[in-house]
Tab-separated table of C-alpha atoms in Angstrom:
chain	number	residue	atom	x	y	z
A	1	UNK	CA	-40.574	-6.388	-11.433
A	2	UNK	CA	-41.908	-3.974	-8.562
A	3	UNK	CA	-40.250	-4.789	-5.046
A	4	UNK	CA	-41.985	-2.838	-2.499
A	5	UNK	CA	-42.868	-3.106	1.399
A	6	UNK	CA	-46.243	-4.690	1.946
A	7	UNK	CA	-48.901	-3.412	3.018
A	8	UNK	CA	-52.366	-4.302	4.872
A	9	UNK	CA	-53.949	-3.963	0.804
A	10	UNK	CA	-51.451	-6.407	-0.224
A	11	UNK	CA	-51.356	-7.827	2.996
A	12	UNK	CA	-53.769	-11.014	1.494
A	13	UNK	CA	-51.356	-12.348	-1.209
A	14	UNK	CA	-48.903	-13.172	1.176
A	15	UNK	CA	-51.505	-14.999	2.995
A	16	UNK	CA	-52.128	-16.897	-0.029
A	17	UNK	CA	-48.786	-17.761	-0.907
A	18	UNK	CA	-47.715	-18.795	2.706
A	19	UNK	CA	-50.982	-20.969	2.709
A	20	UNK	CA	-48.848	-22.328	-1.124
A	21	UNK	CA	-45.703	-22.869	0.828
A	22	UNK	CA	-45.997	-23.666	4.909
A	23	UNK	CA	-48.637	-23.744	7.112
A	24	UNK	CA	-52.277	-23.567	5.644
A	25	UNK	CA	-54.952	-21.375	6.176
A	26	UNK	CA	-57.441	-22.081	9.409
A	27	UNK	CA	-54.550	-23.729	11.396
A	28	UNK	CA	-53.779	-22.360	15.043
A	29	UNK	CA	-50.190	-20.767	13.403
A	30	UNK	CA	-51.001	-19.597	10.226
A	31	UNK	CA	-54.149	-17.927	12.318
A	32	UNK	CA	-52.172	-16.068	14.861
A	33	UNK	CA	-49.532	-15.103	12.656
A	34	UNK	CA	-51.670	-13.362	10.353
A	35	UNK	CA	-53.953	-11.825	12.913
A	36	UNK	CA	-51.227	-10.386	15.535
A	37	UNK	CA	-47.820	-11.076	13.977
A	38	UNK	CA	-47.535	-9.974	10.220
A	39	UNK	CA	-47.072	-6.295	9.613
A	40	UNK	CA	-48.129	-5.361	13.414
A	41	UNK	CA	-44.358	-6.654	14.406
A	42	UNK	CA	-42.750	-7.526	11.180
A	43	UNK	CA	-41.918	-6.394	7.556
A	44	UNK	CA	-42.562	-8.120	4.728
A	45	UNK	CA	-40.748	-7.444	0.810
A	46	UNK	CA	-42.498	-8.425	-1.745
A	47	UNK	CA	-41.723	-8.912	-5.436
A	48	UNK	CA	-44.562	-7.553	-7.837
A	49	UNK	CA	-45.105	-9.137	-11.411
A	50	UNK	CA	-48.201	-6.792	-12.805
A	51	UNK	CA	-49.450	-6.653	-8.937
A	52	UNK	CA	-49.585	-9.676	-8.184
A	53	UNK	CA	-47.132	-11.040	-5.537
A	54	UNK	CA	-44.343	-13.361	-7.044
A	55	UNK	CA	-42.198	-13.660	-4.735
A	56	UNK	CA	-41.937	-12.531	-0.599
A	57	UNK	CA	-39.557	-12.619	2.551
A	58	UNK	CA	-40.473	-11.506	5.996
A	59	UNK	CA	-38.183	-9.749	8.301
A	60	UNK	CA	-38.832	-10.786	11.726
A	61	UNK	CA	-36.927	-8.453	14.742
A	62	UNK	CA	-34.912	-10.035	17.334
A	63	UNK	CA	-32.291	-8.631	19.241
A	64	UNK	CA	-29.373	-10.648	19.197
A	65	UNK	CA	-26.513	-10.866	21.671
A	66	UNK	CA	-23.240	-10.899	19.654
A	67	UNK	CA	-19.849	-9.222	20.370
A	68	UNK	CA	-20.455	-8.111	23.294
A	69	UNK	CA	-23.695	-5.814	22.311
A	70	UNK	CA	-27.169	-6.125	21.528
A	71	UNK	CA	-28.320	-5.900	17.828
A	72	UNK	CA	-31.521	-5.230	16.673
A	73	UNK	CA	-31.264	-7.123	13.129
A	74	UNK	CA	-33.966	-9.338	11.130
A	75	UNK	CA	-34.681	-13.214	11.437
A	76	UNK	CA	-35.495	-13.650	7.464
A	77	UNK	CA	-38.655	-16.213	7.720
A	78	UNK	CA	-41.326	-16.810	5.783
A	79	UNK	CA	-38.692	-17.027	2.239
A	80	UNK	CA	-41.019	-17.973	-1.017
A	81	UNK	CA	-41.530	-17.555	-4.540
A	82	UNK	CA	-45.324	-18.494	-6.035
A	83	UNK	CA	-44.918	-21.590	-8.576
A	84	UNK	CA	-46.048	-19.803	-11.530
A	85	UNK	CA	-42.342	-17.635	-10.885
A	86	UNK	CA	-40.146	-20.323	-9.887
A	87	UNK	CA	-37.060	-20.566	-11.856
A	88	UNK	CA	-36.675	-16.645	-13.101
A	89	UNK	CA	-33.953	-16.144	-10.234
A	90	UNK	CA	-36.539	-13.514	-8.430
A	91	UNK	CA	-34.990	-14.584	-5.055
A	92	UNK	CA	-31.491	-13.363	-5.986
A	93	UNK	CA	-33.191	-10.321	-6.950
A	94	UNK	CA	-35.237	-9.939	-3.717
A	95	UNK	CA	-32.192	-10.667	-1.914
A	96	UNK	CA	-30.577	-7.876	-3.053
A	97	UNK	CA	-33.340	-5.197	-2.737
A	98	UNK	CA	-33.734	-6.216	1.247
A	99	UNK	CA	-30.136	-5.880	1.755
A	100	UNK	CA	-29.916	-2.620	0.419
A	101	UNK	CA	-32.789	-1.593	2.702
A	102	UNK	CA	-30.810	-2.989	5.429
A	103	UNK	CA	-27.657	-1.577	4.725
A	104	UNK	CA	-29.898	1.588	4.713
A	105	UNK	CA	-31.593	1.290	7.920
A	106	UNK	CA	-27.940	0.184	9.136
A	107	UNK	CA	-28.612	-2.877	9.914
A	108	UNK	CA	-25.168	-5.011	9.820
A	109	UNK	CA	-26.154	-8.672	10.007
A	110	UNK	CA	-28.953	-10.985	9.276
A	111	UNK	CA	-30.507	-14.538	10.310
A	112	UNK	CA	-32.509	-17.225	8.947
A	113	UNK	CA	-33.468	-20.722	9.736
A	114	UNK	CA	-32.760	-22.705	6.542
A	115	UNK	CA	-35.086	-25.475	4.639
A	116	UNK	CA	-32.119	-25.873	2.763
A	117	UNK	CA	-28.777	-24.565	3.490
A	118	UNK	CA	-28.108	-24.614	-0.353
A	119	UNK	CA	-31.059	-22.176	-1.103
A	120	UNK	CA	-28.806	-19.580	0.824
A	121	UNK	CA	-25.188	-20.261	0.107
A	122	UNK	CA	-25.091	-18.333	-3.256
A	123	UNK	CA	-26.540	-15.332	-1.484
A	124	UNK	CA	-23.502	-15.340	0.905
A	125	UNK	CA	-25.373	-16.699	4.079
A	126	UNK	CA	-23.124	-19.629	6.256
A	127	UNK	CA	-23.954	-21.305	9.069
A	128	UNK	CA	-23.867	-19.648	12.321
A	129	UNK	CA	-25.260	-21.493	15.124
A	130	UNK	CA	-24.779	-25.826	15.450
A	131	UNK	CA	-26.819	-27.905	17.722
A	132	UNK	CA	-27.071	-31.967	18.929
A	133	UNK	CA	-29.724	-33.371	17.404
A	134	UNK	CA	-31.215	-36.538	19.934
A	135	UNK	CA	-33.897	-39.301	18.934
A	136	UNK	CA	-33.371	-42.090	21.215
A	137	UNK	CA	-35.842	-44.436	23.189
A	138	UNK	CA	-37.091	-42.389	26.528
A	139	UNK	CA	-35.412	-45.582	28.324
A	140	UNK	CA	-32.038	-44.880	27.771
A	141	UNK	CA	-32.607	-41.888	30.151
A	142	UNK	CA	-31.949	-44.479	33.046
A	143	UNK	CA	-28.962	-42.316	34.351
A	144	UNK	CA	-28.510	-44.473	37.928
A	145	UNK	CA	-27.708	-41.128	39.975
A	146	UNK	CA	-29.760	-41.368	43.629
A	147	UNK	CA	-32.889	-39.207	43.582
A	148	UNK	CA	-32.738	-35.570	43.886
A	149	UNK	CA	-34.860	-35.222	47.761
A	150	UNK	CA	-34.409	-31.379	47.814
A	151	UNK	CA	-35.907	-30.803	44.107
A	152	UNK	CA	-39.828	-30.746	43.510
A	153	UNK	CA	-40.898	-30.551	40.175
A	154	UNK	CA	-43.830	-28.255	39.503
A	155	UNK	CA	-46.352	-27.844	36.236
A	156	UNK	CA	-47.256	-24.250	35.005
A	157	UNK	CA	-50.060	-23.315	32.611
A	158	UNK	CA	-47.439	-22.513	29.532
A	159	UNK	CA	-49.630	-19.493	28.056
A	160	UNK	CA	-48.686	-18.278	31.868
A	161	UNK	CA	-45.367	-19.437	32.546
A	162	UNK	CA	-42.956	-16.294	31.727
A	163	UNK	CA	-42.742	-15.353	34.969
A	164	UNK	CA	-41.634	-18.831	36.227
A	165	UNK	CA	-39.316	-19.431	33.326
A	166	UNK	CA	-37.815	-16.063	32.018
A	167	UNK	CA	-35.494	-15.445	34.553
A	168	UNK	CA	-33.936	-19.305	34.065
A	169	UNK	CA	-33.147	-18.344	30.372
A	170	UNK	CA	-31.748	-15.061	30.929
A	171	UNK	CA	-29.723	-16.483	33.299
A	172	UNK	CA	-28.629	-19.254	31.222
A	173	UNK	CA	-28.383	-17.576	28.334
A	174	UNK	CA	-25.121	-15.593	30.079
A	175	UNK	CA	-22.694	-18.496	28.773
A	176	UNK	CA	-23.644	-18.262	25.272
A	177	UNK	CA	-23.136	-16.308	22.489
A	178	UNK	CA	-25.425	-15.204	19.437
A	179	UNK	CA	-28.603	-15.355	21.462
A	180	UNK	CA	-32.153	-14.255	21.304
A	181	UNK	CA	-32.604	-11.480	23.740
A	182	UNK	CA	-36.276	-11.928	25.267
A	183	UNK	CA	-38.612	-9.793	25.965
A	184	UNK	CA	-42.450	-9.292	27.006
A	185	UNK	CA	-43.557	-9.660	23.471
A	186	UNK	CA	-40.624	-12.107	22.827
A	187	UNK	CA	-42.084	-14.325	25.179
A	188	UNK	CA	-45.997	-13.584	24.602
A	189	UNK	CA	-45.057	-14.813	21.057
A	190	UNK	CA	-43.254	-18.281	22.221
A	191	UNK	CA	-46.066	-18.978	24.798
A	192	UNK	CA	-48.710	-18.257	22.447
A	193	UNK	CA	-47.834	-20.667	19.543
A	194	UNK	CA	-46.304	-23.296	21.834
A	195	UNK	CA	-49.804	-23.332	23.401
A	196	UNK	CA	-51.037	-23.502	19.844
A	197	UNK	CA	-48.631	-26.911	19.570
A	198	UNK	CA	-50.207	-28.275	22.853
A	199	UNK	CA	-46.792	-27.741	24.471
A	200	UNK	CA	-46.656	-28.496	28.401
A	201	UNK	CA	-44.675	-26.576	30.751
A	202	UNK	CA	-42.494	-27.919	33.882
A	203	UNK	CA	-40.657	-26.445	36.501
A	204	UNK	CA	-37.583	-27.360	39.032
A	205	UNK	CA	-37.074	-25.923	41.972
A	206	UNK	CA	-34.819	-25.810	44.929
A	207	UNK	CA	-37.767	-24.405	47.798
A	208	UNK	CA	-38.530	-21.481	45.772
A	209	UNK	CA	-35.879	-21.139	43.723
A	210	UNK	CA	-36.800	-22.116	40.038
A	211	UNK	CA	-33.734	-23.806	38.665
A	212	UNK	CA	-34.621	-24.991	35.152
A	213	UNK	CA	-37.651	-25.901	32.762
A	214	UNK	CA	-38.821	-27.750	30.380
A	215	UNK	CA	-41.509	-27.045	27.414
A	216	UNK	CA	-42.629	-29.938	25.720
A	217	UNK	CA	-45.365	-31.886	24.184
A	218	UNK	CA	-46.793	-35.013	23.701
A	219	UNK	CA	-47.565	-36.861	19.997
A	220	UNK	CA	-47.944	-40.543	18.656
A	221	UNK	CA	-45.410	-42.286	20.663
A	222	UNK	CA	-43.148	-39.421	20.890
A	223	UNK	CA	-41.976	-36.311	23.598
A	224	UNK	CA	-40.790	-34.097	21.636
A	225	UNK	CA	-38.531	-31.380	23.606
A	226	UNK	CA	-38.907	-27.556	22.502
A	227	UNK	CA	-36.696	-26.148	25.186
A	228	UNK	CA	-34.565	-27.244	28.256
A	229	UNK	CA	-32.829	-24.907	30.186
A	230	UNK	CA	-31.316	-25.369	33.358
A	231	UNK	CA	-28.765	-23.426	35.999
A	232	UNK	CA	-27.132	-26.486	37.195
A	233	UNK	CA	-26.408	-29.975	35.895
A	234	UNK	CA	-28.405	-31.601	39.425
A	235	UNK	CA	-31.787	-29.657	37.835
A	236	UNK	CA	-30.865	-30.386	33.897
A	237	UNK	CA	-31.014	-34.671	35.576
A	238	UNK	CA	-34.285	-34.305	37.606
A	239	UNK	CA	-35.448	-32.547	34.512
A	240	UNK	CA	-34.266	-35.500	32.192
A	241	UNK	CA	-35.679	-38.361	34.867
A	242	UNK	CA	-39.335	-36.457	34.271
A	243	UNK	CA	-39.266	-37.289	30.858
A	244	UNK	CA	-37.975	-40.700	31.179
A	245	UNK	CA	-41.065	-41.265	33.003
A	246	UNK	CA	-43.196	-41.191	30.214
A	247	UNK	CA	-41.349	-44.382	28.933
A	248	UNK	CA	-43.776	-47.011	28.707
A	249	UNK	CA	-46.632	-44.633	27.592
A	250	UNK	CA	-44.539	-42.820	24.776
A	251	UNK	CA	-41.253	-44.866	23.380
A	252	UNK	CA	-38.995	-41.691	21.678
A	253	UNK	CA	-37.518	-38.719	22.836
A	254	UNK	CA	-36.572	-36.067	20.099
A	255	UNK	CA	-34.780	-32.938	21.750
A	256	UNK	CA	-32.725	-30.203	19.460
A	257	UNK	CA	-30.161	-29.608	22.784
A	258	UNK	CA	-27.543	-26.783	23.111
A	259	UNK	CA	-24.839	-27.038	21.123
A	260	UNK	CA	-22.440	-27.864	24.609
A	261	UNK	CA	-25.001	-30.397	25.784
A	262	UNK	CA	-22.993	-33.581	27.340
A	263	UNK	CA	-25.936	-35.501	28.153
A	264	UNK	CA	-24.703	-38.195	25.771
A	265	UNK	CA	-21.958	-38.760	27.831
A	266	UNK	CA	-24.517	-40.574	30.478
A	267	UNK	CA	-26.091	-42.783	27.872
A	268	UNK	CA	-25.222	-46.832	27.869
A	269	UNK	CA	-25.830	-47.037	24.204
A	270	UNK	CA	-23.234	-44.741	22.305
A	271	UNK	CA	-25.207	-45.300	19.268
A	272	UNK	CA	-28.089	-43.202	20.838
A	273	UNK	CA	-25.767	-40.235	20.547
A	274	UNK	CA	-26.680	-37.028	18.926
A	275	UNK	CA	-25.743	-35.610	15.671
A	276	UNK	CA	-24.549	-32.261	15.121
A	277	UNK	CA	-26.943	-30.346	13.304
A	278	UNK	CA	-26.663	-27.048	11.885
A	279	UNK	CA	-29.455	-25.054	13.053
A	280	UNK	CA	-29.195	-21.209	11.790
A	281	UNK	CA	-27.048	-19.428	8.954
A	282	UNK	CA	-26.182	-15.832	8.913
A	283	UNK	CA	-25.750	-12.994	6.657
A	284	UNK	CA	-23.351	-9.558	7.393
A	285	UNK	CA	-24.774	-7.467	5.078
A	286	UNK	CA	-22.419	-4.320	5.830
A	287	UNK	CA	-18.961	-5.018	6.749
A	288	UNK	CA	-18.263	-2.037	7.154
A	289	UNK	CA	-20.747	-0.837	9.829
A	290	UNK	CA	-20.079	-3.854	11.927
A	291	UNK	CA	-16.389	-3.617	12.146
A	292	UNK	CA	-16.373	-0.010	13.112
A	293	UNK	CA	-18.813	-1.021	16.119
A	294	UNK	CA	-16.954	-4.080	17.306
A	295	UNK	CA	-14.971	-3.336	20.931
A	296	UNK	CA	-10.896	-3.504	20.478
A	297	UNK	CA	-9.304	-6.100	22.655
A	298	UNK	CA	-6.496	-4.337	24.408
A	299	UNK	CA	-4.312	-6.810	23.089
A	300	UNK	CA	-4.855	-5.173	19.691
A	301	UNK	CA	-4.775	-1.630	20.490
A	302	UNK	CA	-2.047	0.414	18.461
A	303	UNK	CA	-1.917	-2.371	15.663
A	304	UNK	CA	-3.256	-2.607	12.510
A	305	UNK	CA	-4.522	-5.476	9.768
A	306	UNK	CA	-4.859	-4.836	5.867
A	307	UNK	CA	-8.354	-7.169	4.978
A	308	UNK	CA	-9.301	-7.921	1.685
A	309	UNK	CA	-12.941	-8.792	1.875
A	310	UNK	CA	-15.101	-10.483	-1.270
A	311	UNK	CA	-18.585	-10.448	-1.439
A	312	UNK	CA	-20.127	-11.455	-4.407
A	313	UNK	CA	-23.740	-10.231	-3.662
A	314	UNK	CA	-23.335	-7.262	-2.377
A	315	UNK	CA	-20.758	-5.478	-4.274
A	316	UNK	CA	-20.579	-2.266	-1.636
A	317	UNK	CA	-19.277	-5.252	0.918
A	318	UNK	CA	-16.173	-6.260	-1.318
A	319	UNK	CA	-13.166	-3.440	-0.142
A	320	UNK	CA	-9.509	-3.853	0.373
A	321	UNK	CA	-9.313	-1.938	3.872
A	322	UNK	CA	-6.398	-1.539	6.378
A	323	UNK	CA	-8.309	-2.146	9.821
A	324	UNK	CA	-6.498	0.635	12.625
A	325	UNK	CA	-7.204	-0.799	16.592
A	326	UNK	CA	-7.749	1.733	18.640
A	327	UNK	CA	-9.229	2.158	22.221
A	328	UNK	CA	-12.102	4.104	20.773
A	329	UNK	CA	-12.503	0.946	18.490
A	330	UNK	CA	-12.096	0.367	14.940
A	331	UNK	CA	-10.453	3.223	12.147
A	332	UNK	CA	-11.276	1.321	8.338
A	333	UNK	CA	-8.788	3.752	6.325
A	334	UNK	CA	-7.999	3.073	2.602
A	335	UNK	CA	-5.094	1.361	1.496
A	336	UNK	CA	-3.354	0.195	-1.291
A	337	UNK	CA	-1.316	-2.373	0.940
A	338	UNK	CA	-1.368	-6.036	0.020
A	339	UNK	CA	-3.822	-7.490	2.017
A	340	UNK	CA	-2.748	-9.957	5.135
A	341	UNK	CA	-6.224	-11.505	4.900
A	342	UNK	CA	-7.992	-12.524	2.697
A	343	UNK	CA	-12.156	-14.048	2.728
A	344	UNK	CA	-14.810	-13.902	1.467
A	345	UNK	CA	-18.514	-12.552	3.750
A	346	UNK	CA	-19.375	-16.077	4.412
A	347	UNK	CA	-16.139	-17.004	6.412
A	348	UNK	CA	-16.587	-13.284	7.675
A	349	UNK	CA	-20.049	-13.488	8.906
A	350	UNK	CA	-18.744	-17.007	10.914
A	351	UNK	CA	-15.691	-15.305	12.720
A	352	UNK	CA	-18.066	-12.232	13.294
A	353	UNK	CA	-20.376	-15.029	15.045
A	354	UNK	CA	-17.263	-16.725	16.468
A	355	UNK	CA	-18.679	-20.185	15.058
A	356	UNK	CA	-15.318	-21.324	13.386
A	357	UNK	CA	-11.527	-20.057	14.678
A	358	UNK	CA	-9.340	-18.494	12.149
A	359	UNK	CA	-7.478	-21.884	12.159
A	360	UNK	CA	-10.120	-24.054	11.680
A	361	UNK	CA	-11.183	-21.830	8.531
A	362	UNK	CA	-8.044	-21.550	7.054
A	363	UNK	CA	-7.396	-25.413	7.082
A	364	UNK	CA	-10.678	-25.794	4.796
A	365	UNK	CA	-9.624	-23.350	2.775
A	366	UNK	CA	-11.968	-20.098	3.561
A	367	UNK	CA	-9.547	-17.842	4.795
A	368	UNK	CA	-6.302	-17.321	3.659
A	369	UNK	CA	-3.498	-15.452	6.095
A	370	UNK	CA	-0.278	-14.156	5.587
A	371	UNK	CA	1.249	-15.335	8.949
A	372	UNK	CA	1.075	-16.378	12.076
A	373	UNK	CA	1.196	-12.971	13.626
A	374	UNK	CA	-2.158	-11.932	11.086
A	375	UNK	CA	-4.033	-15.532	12.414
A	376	UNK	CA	-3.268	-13.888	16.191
A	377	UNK	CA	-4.659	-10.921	15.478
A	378	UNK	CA	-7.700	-12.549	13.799
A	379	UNK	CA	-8.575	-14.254	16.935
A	380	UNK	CA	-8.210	-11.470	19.261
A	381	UNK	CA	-10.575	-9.532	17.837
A	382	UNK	CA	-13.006	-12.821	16.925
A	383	UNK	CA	-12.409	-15.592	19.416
A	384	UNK	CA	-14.319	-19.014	19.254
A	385	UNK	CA	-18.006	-18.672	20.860
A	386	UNK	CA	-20.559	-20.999	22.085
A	387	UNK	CA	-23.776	-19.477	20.169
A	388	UNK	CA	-26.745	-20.627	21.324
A	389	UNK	CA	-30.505	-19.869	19.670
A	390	UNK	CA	-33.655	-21.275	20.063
A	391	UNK	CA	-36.305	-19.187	18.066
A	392	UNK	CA	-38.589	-20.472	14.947
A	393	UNK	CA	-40.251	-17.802	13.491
């Protein structure tokens, strides 16, 4: 088997096999994404039987807000293996070249949107990022609350609207955790394929002060929500009483909300309330990179933590390391201590992400501690986080 970057000569057999496996050739997606997405902003690694592509995954860049920094790291899309191949464990295989390459190009973490989580959780990816899931009649968002006089609502062309909405999410985005950081081609991307999806654009605003948005469209007897964002709850309501006026025309809402969303709270019918859904898994690919960039709360400086860390996929990962805190940040130095924690990269990768505490992880059974005193130190250096990410492709 050949694993190799593609290129524009070997650019058509991924065409083919994403026409096998997702969208299909002439639709609006599939269209853009292979005119003015793939290999003009992306990667793609292929796995070669006899030149012919077997198996592919994209790497998609994103810079991600985590810790404190910004990381440029890949969103893994686009994952597929062409029928004729299925069942010769090439993923596992392909899986291993790209994180070699990535650990290479010292990149410390990955993402990726799962089909199915179980696809993922041999190769050491675990989830990351949760999210309320609502489908409820557009009736039930009969909230009582007296109308909002001050607040006009406003509708913006959406292949046009960055310069209305952008600032809302970047502003919003400042109480999460694990987010997409946006930028001109960021957004160019979003506005183009949401156009593609016939999605509509409104604004909220306070005179001129835009206060929140929503992007949205319109199908069977359905609004389906893509993104509502808002800088206070009075906007996030006059936002939610626009789309209850569709009721009558269109019966359902369906709206993947932020994972701190209490709009169910408001609702008569507690039976209309959302489900948690897991939205996005992750993937730390070098340990040891990351932990040497992390910033060392002051509470830890001048103390140190023996980690034994187990990754079964990438063998480079697995180390029994004493972990030094100092103001400059993180000293790994070897050790032949016994370790006071011990994990393996998938509870890792979720205290890296802050989407579990120490405690809650050590309860199921994913982390194991020596005392009470290792647990503190644990969540010093990776306290809980509200991670928040909206991005598809």
């Amino acid at each position: 088997m050949d694993y190799r970057l593609l290129n524009q000569e070997t650019l058509p057999q991924a065409m083919e096999l994403w026409d096998a496996c997702f969208e299909k050739k002439g639709t609006p997606f599939y269209e853009w994404y292979f005119s003015s997405y793939c290999l003009k902003q992306n990667k793609v690694l292929g796995a070669f039987r006899d030149g012919r592509l077997a198996a592919m995954l994209h790497l998609n860049p994103y810079t991600l807000h985590v810790r404190g920094r910004d990381w440029r790291v890949p969103y893994i899309v686009g994952v597929a293996t062409d029928p004729l191949d299925r069942g010769r464990h090439l993923m596992g295989e392909l899986m291993d070249k790209a994180f070699t390459m990535l650990r290479a190009m010292q990149i410390p973490f990955v993402i990726l949107m799962p089909i199915h989580a179980g696809i993922y959780q041999p190769y050491g990816f675990a989830y990351t990022h949760m999210r309320k899931r609502y489908e409820l009649p557009l009736s039930s968002l009969s909230f009582g609350e007296a109308a909002l006089a001050d607040y006009q609502l406003d509708r913006v062309p959406t292949l046009l609207a960055k310069d209305a909405i952008a600032p809302v999410y970047a502003e919003a985005m400042g109480r999460y955790h694990g987010y997409a950081v946006r930028g001109d081609r960021e957004w160019e991307n979003i506005l183009v394929t949401a156009q593609q999806d016939h999605m509509e654009t409104v604004i909220v605003k306070d005179g001129s002060d835009i206060l929140g948005y929503v992007l949205y469209n319109r199908e069977g007897e359905t609004v389906n929500v893509q993104e509502l964002l808002s800088l206070s709850a009075p906007s996030r309501l006059c936002l939610l009483r626009y789309l209850r006026g569709f009721a009558g025309t269109y019966r359902t809402l369906r709206w993947l909300a932020e994972p701190d969303d209490l709009t169910y709270l408001r609702l008569a019918d507690q039976h209309e309330a959302p489900a948690v859904a897991p939205f996005m898994m992750g993937r730390v690919v070098s340990a040891a990179l990351l932990l040497e960039q992390l910033p060392v709360p002051e509470a830890l400086a001048g103390e140190q933590l023996v980690l034994a860390l187990r990754d079964d996929q990438v063998p480079l990962n697995t180390m029994l390391v004493k972990l030094s805190f100092t103001e400059k940040g993180i000293r790994l130095l070897n050790t032949i201590d016994d370790p006071e924690v011990i994990m393996d990269i998938r509870a890792f990768t979720q205290l890296v992400f802050g989407t579990m505490s120490t405690e809650s992880l050590q309860r199921a059974g994913f982390v194991l501690t020596r005392d009470e005193g290792t647990a503190r130190k644990l969540d010093l250096l990776f306290p809980v986080q509200v991670n928040y990410i909206n991005e598809y492709f």
